[in-house]
Every structure is written in C-alpha cells, then in structure tokens.
XYZ file of C-alpha atoms in Angstrom:
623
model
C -81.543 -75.118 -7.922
C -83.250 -74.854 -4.382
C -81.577 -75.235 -1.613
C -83.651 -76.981 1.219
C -83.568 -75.428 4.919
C -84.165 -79.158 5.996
C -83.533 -82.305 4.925
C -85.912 -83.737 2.218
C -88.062 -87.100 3.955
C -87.667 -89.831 2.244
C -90.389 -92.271 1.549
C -90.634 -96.172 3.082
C -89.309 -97.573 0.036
C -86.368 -95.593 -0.372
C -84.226 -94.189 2.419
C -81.306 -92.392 1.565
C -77.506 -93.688 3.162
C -76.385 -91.208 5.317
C -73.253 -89.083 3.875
C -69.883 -89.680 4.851
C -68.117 -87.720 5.896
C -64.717 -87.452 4.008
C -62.329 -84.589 4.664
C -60.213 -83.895 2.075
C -60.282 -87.138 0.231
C -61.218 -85.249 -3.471
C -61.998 -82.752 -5.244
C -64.245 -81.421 -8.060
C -65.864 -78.542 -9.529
C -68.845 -77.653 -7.927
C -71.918 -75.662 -9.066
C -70.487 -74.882 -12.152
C -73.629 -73.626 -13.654
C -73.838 -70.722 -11.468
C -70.568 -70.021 -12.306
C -71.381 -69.871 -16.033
C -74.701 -67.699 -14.830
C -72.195 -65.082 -12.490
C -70.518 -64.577 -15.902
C -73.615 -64.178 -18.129
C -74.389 -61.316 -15.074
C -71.036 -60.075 -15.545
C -71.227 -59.805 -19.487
C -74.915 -57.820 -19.129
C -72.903 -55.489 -16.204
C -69.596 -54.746 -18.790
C -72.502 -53.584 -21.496
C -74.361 -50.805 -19.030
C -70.850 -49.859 -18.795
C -70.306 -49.397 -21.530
C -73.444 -47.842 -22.795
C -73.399 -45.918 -19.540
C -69.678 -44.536 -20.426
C -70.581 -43.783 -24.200
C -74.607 -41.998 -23.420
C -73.546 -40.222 -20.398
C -71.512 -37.095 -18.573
C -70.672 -37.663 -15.271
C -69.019 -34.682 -15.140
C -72.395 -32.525 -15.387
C -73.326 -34.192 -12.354
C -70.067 -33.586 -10.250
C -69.336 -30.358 -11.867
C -72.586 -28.622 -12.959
C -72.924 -27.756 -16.381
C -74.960 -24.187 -18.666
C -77.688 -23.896 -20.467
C -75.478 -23.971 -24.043
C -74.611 -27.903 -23.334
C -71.249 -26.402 -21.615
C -69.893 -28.450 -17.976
C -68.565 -26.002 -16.246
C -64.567 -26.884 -15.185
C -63.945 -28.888 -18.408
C -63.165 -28.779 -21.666
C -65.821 -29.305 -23.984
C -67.153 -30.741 -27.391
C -69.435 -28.792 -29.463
C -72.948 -30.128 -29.804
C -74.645 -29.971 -33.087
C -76.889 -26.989 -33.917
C -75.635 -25.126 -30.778
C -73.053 -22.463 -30.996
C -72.270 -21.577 -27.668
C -71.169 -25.305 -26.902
C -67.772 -26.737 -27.265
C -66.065 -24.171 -25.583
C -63.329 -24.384 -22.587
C -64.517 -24.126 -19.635
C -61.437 -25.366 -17.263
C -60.735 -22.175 -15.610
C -64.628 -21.157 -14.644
C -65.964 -23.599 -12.440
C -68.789 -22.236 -11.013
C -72.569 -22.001 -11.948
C -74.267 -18.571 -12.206
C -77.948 -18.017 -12.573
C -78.519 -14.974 -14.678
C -81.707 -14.194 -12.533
C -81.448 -16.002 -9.307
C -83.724 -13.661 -7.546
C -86.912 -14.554 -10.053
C -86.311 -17.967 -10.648
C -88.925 -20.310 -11.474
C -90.006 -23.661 -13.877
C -91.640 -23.738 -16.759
C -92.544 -26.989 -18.714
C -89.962 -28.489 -16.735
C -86.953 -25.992 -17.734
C -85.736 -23.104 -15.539
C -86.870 -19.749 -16.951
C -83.554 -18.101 -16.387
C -80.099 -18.892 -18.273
C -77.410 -20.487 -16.588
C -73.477 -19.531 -17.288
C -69.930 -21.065 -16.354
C -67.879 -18.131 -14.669
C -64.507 -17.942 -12.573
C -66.266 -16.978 -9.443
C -69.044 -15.581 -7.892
C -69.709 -11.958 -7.579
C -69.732 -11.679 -3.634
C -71.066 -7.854 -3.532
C -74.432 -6.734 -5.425
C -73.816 -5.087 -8.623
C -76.299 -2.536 -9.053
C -75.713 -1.338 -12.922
C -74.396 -2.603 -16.149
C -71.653 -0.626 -15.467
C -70.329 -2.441 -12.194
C -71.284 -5.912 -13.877
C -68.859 -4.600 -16.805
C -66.349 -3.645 -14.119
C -66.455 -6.914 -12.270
C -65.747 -9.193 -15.611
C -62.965 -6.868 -16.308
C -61.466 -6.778 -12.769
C -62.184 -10.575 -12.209
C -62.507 -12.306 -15.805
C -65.923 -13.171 -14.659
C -68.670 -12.890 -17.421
C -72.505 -12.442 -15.831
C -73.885 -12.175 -19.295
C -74.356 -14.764 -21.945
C -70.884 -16.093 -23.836
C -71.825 -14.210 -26.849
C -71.835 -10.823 -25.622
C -68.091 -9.251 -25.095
C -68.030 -7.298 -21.780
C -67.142 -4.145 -23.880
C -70.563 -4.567 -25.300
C -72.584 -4.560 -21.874
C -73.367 -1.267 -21.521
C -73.336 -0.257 -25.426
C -76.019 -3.137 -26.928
C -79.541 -3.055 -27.221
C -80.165 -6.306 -26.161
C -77.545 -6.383 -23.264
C -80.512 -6.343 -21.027
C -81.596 -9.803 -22.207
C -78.183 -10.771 -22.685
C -77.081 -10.008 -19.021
C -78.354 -10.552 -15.528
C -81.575 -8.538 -14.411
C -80.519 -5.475 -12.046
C -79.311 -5.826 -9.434
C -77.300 -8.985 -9.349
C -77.040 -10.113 -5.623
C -74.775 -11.218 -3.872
C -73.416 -15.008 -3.682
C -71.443 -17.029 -2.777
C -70.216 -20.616 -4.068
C -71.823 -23.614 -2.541
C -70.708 -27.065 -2.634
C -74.193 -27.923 -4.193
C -72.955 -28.788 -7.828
C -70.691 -25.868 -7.593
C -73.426 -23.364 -7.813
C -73.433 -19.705 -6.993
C -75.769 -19.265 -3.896
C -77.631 -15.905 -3.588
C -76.828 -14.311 0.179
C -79.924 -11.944 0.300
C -82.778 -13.146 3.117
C -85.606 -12.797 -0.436
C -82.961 -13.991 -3.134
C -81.704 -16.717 -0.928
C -85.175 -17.957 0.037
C -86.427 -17.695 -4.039
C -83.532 -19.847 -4.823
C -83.452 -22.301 -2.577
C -87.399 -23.163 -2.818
C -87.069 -23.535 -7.036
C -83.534 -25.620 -7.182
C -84.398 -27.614 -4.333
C -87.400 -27.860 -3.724
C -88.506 -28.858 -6.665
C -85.334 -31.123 -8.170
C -85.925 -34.688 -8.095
C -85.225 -37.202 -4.908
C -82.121 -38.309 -6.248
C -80.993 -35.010 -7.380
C -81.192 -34.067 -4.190
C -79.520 -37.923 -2.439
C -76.449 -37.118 -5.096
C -76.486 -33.381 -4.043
C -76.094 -34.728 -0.508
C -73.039 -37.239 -1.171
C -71.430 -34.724 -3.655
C -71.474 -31.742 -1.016
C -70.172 -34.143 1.951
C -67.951 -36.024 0.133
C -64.826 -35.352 2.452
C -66.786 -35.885 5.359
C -67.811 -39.195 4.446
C -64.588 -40.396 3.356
C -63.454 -38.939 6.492
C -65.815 -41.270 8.038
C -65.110 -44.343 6.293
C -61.864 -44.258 7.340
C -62.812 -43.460 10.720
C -64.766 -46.867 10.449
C -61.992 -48.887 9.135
C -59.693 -47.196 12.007
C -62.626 -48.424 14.774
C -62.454 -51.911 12.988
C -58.851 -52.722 13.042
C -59.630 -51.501 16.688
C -61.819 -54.254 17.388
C -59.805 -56.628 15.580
C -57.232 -56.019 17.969
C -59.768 -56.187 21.169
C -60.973 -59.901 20.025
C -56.929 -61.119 19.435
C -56.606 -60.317 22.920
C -59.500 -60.470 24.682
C -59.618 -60.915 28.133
C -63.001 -61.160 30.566
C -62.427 -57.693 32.245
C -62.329 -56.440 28.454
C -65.174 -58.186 27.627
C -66.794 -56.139 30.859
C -65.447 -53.098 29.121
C -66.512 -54.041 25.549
C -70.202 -54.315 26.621
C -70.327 -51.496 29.066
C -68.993 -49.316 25.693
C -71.377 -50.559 23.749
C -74.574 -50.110 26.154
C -72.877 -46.786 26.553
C -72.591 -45.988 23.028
C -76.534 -47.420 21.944
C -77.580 -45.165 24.872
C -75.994 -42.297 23.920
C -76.823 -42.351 20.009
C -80.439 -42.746 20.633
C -80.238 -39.970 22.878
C -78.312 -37.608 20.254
C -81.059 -38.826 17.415
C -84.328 -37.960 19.576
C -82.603 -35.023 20.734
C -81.592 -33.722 17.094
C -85.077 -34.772 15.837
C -86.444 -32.357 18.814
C -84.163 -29.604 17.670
C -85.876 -29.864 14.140
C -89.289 -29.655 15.018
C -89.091 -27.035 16.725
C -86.684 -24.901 14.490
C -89.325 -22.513 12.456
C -86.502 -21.689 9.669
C -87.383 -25.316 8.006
C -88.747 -24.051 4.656
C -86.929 -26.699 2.303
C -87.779 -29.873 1.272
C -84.509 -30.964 2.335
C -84.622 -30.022 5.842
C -88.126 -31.610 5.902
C -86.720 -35.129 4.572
C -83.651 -34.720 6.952
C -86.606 -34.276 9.840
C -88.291 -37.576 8.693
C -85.425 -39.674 8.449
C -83.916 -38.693 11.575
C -87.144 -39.925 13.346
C -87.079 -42.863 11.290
C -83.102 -43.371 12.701
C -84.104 -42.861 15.960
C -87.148 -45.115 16.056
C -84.961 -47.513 14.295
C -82.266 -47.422 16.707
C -84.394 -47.447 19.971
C -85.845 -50.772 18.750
C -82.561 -52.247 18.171
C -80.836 -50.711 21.575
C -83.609 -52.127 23.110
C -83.458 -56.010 21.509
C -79.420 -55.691 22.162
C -80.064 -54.689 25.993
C -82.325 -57.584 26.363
C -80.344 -60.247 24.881
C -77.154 -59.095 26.926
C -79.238 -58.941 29.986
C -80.082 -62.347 28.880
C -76.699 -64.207 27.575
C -74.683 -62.540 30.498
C -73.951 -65.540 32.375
C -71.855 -67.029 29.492
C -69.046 -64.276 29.747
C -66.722 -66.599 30.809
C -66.696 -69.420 28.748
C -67.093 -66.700 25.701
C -63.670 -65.666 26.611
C -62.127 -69.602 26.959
C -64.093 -69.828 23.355
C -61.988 -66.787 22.085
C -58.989 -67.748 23.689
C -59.795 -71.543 21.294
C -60.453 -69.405 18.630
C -57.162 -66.615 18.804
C -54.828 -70.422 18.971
C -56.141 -71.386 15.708
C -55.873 -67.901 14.018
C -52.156 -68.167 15.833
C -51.366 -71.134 13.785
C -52.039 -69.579 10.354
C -51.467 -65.678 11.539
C -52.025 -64.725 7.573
C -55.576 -65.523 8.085
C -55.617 -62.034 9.780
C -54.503 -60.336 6.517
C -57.585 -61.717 4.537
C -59.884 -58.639 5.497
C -56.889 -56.499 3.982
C -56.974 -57.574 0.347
C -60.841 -58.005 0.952
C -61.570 -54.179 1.999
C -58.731 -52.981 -0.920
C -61.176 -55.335 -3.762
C -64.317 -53.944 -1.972
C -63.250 -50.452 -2.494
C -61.997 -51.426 -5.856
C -65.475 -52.753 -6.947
C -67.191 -49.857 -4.981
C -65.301 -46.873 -7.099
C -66.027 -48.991 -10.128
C -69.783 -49.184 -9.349
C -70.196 -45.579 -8.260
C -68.559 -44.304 -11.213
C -70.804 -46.302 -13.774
C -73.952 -44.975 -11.265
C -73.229 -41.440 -12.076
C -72.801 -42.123 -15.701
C -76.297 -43.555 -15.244
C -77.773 -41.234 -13.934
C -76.540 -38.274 -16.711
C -77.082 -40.932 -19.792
C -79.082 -38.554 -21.986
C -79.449 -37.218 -25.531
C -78.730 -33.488 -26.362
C -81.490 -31.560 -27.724
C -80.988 -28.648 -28.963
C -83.990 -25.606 -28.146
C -85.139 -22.229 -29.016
C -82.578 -19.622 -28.215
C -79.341 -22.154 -28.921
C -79.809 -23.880 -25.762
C -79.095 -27.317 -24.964
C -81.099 -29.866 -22.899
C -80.577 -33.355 -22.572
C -83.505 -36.214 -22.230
C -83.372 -39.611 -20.598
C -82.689 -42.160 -22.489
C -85.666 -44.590 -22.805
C -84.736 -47.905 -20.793
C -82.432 -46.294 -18.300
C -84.765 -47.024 -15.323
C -84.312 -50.556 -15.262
C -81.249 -50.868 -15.400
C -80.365 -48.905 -12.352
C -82.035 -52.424 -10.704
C -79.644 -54.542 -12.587
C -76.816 -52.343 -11.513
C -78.476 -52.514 -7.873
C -78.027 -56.428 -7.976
C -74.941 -56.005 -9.168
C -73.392 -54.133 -6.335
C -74.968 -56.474 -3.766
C -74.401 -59.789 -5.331
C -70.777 -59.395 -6.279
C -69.743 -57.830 -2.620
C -71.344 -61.031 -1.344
C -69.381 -63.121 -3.592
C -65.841 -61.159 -2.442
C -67.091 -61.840 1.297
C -67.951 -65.290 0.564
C -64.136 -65.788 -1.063
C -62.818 -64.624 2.586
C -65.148 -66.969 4.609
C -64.389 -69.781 2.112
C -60.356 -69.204 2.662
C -60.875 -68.883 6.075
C -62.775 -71.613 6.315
C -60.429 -73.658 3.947
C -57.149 -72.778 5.854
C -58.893 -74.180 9.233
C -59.821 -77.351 7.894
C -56.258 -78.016 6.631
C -54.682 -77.800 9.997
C -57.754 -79.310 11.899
C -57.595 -82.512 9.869
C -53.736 -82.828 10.174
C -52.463 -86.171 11.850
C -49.201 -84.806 12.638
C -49.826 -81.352 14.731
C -46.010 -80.896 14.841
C -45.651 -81.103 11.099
C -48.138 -78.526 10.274
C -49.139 -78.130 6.419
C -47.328 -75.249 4.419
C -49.270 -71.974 3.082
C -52.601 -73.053 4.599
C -54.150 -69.854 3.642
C -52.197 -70.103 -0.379
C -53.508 -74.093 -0.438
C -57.224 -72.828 0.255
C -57.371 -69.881 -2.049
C -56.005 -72.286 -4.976
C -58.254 -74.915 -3.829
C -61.488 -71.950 -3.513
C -60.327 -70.740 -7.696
C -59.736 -74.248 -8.950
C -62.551 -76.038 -7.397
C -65.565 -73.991 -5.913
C -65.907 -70.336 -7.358
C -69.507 -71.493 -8.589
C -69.947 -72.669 -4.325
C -69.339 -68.716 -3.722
C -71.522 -67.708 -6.225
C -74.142 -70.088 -5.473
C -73.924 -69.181 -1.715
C -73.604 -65.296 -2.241
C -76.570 -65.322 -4.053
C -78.583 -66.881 -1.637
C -77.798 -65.587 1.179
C -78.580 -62.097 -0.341
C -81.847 -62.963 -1.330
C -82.826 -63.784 2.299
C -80.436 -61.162 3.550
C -83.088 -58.021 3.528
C -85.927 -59.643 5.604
C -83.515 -61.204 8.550
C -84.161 -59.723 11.766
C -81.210 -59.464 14.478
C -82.271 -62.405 15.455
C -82.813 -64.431 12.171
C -79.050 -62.926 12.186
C -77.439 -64.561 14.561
C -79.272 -68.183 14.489
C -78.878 -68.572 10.450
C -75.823 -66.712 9.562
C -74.306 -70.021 10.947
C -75.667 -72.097 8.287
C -74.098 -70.043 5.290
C -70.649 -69.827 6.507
C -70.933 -73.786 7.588
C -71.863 -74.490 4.379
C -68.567 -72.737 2.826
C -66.641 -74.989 5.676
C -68.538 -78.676 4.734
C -67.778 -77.566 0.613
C -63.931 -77.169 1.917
C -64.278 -80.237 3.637
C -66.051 -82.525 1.136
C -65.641 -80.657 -2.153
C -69.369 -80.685 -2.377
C -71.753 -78.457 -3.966
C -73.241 -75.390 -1.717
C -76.624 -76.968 -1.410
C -75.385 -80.105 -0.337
C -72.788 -78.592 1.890
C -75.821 -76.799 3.777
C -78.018 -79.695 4.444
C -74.770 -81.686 5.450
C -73.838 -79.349 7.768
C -77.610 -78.736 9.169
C -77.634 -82.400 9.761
C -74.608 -82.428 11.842
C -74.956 -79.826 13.732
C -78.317 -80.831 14.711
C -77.110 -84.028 15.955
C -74.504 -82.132 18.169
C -76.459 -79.288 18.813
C -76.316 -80.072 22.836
C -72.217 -79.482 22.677
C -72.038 -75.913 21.537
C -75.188 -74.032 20.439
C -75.426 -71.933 23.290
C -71.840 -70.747 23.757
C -71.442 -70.774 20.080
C -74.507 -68.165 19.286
C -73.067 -66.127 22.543
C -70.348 -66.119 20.747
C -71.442 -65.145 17.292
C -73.421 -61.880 19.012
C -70.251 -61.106 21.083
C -68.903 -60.564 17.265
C -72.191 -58.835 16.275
C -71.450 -56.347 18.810
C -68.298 -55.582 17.817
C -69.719 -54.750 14.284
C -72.352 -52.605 15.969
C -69.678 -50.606 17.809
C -68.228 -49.452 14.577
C -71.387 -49.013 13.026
C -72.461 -46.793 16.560
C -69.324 -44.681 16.890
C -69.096 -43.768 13.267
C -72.830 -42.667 12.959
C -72.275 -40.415 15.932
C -69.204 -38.992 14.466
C -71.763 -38.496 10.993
C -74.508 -36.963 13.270
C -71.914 -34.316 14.943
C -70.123 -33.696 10.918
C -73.691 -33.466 8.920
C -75.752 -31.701 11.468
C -73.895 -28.226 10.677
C -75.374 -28.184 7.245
C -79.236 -28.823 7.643
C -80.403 -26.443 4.751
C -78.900 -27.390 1.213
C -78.341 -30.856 1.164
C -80.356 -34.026 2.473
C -77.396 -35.733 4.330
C -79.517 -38.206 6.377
C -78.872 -40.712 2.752
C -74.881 -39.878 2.796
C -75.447 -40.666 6.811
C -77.174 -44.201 6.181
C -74.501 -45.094 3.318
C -71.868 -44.481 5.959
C -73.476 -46.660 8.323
C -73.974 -49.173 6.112
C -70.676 -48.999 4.875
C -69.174 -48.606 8.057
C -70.930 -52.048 8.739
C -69.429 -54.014 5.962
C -66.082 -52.690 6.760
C -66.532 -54.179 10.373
C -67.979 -57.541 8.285
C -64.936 -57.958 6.080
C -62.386 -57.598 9.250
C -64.561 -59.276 12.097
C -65.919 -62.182 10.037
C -62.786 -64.096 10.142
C -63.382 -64.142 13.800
C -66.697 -65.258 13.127
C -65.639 -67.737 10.011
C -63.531 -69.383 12.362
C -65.579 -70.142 15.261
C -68.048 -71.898 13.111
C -65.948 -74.069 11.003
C -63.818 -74.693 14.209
C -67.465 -76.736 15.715
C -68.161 -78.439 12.073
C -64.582 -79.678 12.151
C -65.560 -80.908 15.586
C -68.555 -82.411 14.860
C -67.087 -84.020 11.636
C -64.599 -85.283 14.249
C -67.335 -86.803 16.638
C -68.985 -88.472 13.432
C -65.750 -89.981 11.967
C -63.455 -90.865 15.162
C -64.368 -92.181 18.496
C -61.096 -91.372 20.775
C -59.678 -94.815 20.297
C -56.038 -95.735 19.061
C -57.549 -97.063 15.956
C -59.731 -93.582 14.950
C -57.929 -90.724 17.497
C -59.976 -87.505 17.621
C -58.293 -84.847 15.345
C -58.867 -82.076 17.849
C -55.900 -81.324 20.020
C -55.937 -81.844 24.552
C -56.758 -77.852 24.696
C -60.087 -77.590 22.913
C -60.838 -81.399 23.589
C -60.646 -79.946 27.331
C -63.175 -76.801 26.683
C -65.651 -78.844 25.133
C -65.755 -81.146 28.602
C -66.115 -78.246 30.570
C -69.202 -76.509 28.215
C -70.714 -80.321 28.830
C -70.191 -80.250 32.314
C -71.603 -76.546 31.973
C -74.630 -78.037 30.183
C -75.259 -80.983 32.352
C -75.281 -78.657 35.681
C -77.832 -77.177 34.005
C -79.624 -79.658 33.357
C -79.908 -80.782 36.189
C -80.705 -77.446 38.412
C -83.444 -77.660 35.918
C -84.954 -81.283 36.846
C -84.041 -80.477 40.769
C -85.729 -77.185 40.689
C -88.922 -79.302 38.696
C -88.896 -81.637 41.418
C -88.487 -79.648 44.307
C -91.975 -78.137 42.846
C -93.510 -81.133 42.073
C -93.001 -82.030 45.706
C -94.576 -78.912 46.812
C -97.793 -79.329 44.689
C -98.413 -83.133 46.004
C -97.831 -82.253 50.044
C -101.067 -82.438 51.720
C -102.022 -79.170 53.701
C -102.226 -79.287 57.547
C-alpha cells in the first residue's frame, strides 16, 4: 500500500519498460480497496453517532443545565430516583447559583445548588422577603423547585432551601447562559471556582459557545475575502500583482505588530487573575512568535522570486484561457464550501454530543450528576480522523474534476469542436472510476500534511494534485499516478519548475491574505472580552478555517496550473511537432513555453559568462 517518493531501482536482470503514456485510451476502477476501507471508516463514524446521539445531551452543553438533571431552556424527561427532574424548563433559561458568593469544590462537585430561572436578579436582595418579592414580580424562583415562593419566608428550612443572604447582583453571561455575580468579592469568588478550575475543554467550548456570532461573522468575512481573491487571479494584471504583494507585506507587517503589541498589553495588565486570561496571554505569544517566523520566511522568498513577476502574470494569463474554456470550473469551490459546511455542522454536532455522553447518577439530596462513559476518550481521536480525512477526500473530488475537465480539452484534436460538459464528463468519470484514487490520495497526503513546512508546501503539494491529473489521464491507480508523474516531470523539470513554484506561492499568498485579514478582524472582535472565555482556540479555528475556505476557492487556480504542465509534458513525451504526431498544446502556450526557455537559457548563460569572466581573473598573472 506504500506509495514510493521515487521510483523503485530495478536490478540488472530485470529493468522495467517505461510507461506509456496513454491519455484517455481506458478506464478502470482504481484502488478499490481503499474504497472498501473509506466505507469500513464510515460505518465505525455512523456508530459514534449514533451512540453519541443516544448517551449524550448536547443541549447541557449549549444551554447549561441544574443540579436536579434539569437543562435549563428545554423541556425535560424525568430521571429515575430524582424528583425534581423532568420538568419544563423552556421559559427559564438562565443558570443561578444559589450561593455564588461562597462557591467552592468538593470531591469534584460544586458545594452550592444550581437552579433554572427566567432571569437574573440584577439588584442585591437583602432578605427573604425581597427574594419572595422578586419571584412574584418576575416569575423568577432563587430557591430550590420544591419550595413555593409563598413558603420563603414561612418554612423552617427556607434557609437551606433558598439562596444565602444577600443574593448579589448579576447579570447573564454568554458563558453557558450563567448568571454572573457583579460585586468586585462575588465576581472575583466566582470566576476563580467556575473557571479556574473547569477543565481545558470546558473552557475551549466556553470560548466558541460565547463567540459564536463573531466567528460566524468571521467565516463569512473569510469566504467574502476569498471570492475577492478569486476575482484578483481571473484578472490579474502585473501592476495588481505589485498591489497584491505590497497588501500582503502590508498585512504580515501589520498583524505581527497588533499580536506583540496585544501580548504587551497583557503582561502588563495586573487585573489577569483567571486562568483564562493567562492561556489567552500564552497563546497570543505563541501567535505572534508563530507569525514573525512565517512573515519573515514569506519576506525572504518574495525578496527572492521577485524577478519572475512578469512571466507569473503571462502564466496566469495561460492559466485564466483554460479556466475560460470550461468557465463552470469556477463554480467547483461553490458546491465544495456548501458540502464542507455540510460535513462541518454534521461533525460539530456529533462533537458536542461527545463531549456530554454520560450516565445519570442520582446523589444525596435528589440531585443528579452524570459520569463519563468509559471509552469515550478514544473515540474523540477517531472522530478527529474523521473530520480531517473526509475534508481531504471532498478537496481531493475538486482537484480531481478540475484536473479531469483540463485534460479533456487539452487532449482534444479538434480545438474548434470542443468536448461537451467537460466538468459533468469528469465528475462521472471521478464516481464511476476513481473514488478509491481520492481516498487513497486524501489519506496520504494528510498523513504528511502536519509536519510540511512552507516550504515542503510549495515543492510537494505539486506531486499530490499531479497525481489526481496522471489518474485522469491514464485511469491509473494513485500510487502509480504519483511515480508517473514524478518521472515526467523530472525529465522536464528545466521547462517550468521555476515559474511554476513562483507560481504556486503567488497562490499561497493569496490564501495567506485571507487567512491575515480575517485573523486581524478576530484579534480586533475577541480582544474586548479577555476575562470569561479563552478565545485565542475560537481565534485559531477561524484561521484555520478561514484557510480552507481560501483552499477550496483558490485551488482550482492552483489544480490547473499543475495539470496544465503534466498535460504538457505528456505532450513532449507522446508528440514531437511533426504532421504525423502534432503537439496537442495550442500556438499561445506553445509560445510562453519558448519564451520561459529563452528565459532559462539567458540564464544560463549569464551564469557560465559570469564563471568565466572569474576564471579569467584568477589565472591573470600580477604585474
């Protein structure tokens, strides 16, 4: 099942025959057996669905739920041996800690009660009277379900029953709906028990749940910034290509200079008492380590690749004619991003149900708790692979119909006869014939996807994508595709490497644009709430979402500029110009490639002039 980076040497006695290359001659089903294994995977993901759905309560997490088994918003079902559960709790939404001022854990469980109500008491209540007066006036019960408010002030055992005196004031927080204390000591009390000492992911989810509208705020922003740069590549131009990288120098400038300058606000802020505002201190140095090393790799290999401007925009100019002759292939990141979000609900959805699986137990006083079940923890890995595999294998669909629609009209005789639904012809061709090629390759390319540098980026993420465009070409399996394609492209490396990587990280950029831009517009949204939630995570997801956005809708850029050179090379291999075997590439790009030759042979031979010219120098006898 390995896929070799190189191709295997063959011993004296037996030399392999070189491949030929045959586009579009046949078809067949290729790597089948992974597609049989993606289902397996997909059989073992429908059952922690299921067992997710059935063991767990997503709406405790979203909503915040009591100490009688009760989540607070919804309607609920009774649990066994508890007789404050089961009751209806749509109209009282918030949570209320009977005794937020004295709060603190023992064995694990909070000391005080908590309780559903309709709001929050906003003004301190100083007797039993005024917390009698406030459910009466507001339909807001402080005391426990059992006890009718007519009864606070006339019981016995109202004062376990109810809040202890006085009951501060608060306000509702977008932390799991909970009723905040707004006293300096209360506030302070609070804060340090139910944050402090709740669990890392507690705390992540806390984060998302809380800046929920922000992030989809910025997700959109992301997919605004990449239909943006969709638009800049169509038309792209070399005084925008000027502009494009003086906005993006701009932009890496400017958000390192917001991240240190954030991360100096923090440090020397002396109201940081939480855990949260610690963690948001630590990852913001981590971001703006992080993004100083990048800014600085990105400066240097601009600084570096700037003399090829101009034949990156006669490259993008090749590139925008092909997309011109099959314009749908501009609509593939649509129906990608719409599956992607899909998928990305889906898999959310059965992570909070995860992470609230749990059995009731009910405990002394008729309170519930609930307890892990056992064998939860690994399968928040499966679910893990889950997520990344299968968005690989919706990205590697695109690149494969991308890559299929180009090779139809590259390897069509008659250029004024075009073929008919390019882009329909390669998605029934990618469903019929190479599913398990997708599979195959989206695998592993996300196995070696986590270590890649920037660099590793741009010099192998030609190999997957050319292996998607050799399987369209020869129906062959992914493995086979990849050495196939290595091979060739080695052979012609001399034509197109070096305009062809420019023009890979002139993509690149565009994705770090999006990725730059939206993070600023996170670090401007998130930055007004440092003290409840930890919203450096929510920040990173948006980045890295914001990235795969930019993927899905720049990649066909990208898709196409690769398979355009393998179609090339395939037509150096198989055709030599004559009237018997014409080249299949049209006058336009057969001109570009003469002038990147005469490009590289100028070069060249500055290179052996300059060489010379020294050599000269060294061998002249002084006098």
């Amino acid at each position: 099942m390995q896929c070799p980076g190189v191709p295997h040497l063959a011993s004296a006695e037996r030399t392999p025959r070189p491949r030929e290359w045959r586009p579009q001659l046949y078809r067949k089903c290729t790597d089948t057996t992974w597609l049989l294994l993606f289902f397996l995977f997909w059989t073992g993901l429908m059952f922690i669905t299921g067992y997710s759905v059935a063991a767990g309560a997503t709406g405790r997490l979203l909503f915040g739920y009591d100490s009688f088994g009760n989540v607070c918003g919804k309607k609920n079902s009774p649990v066994e041996g508890a007789p404050l559960s089961g009751q209806d709790m749509t109209l009282k939404k918030h949570v209320f800690f009977m005794n937020s001022c004295n709060l603190e854990v023992k064995d694990v469980r909070l000391s005080s009660a908590v309780l559903c109500v309709s709001s929050c008491p906003e003004e301190q209540l100083d007797t039993l009277e005024e917390v009698q007066l406030f459910a009466d006036n507001n339909g807001s019960f402080l005391c426990v379900y059992s006890l009718n408010s007519i009864n606070y002030t006339r019981d016995p055992n109202a004062d376990s029953l109810c809040p202890r005196l006085p009951v501060p004031p608060s306000k509702s927080f977008p932390l799991f709906n909970r009723c905040v204390p707004q006293t300096p000591e209360c506030y302070s009390m609070f804060a340090s028990v139910l944050i402090n000492d709740v669990d890392i992911l507690h705390r992540i989810l806390s984060g998302i749940m809380s800046g929920r509208d922000k992030i989809l705020g910025l997700c959109l922003f992301a997919l605004a910034l990449s239909l943006g740069m969709t638009f800049t590549f169509r038309f792209i131009t070399t005084l925008l290509v000027h502009i494009f990288i003086a906005v993006i120098v701009s932009g890496l400038l400017f958000v390192c200079g917001v991240l240190w300058w954030l991360y100096y606000d923090y440090t020397h802020d002396l109201s940081i008492e939480l855990d949260t505002e610690r963690e948001n201190m630590k990852c913001l140095l981590g971001f703006a380590i992080l993004s100083t090393v990048i800014t600085a790799v990105l400066l240097g290999l601009i600084f570096v690749l700037r003399k090829r401007i101009k034949l990156t925009v006669e490259l993008f100019q090749v590139i925008n004619k092909a997309i011109s002759n099959s314009p749908f292939l501009l609509f593939q990141p649509l129906w990608t991003f719409a599956i992607l979000i899909f998928f990305w609900v889906f898999w959310v959805a059965v992570l909070l149900s995860l992470g609230t699986a749990g059995a009731a137990r009910v405990i002394e006083g008729g309170q519930v708790e609930y307890q892990p079940l056992v064998g939860i923890r690994y399968m928040w890995w499966y679910h893990l692979i889950g997520l990344i595999w299968t968005s690989e294998f919706i990205l590697a669909c695109q690149q494969m119909t991308v890559a299929g629609a180009l090779v139809t009209r590259y390897f069509n005789r008659n250029k004024n006869d075009p073929p008919d639904r390019p882009v329909l012809w390669s998605l029934s061709i990618l469903f019929c014939y190479h599913q398990g090629t997708a599979i195959k390759g989206s695998f592993l390319i996300t196995a070696t996807r986590i270590p890649r540098t920037i660099l590793m980026y741009i010099s192998s993420g030609l190999k997957g994508k050319n292996a998607y465009a050799a399987s369209a070409i020869n129906g062959t399996d992914f493995c086979t595709s990849a050495q196939d394609a290595l091979k060739l492209l080695s052979k012609n490396s001399s034509h197109f490497t070096s305009v062809n990587c420019f023009g890979d990280f002139m993509i690149f950029l565009g994705k770090v644009l999006v990725v730059c831009f939206t993070v600023f517009g996170g670090l401007m949204a998130f930055n007004y709430n440092r003290a409840l939630q930890v919203w450096a995570i929510p920040l990173l997801l948006v980045a890295f979402f914001a990235y795969l956005v930019a993927h899905s809708f720049l990649s066909v850029f990208e898709t196409v500029l690769d398979a355009l050179f393998l179609c090339f090379a395939v037509d150096l291999e198989t055709n030599d110009g004559s009237s018997e075997k014409p080249y299949f590439m049209d006058q336009e790009f057969l001109s570009f490639v003469k002038r990147i030759n005469r490009v590289n042979a100028a070069r060249v031979q500055g290179a052996e002039r300059s060489l010379r010219n020294e050599e000269g120098m060294e061998l002249q006898p002084v006098v």
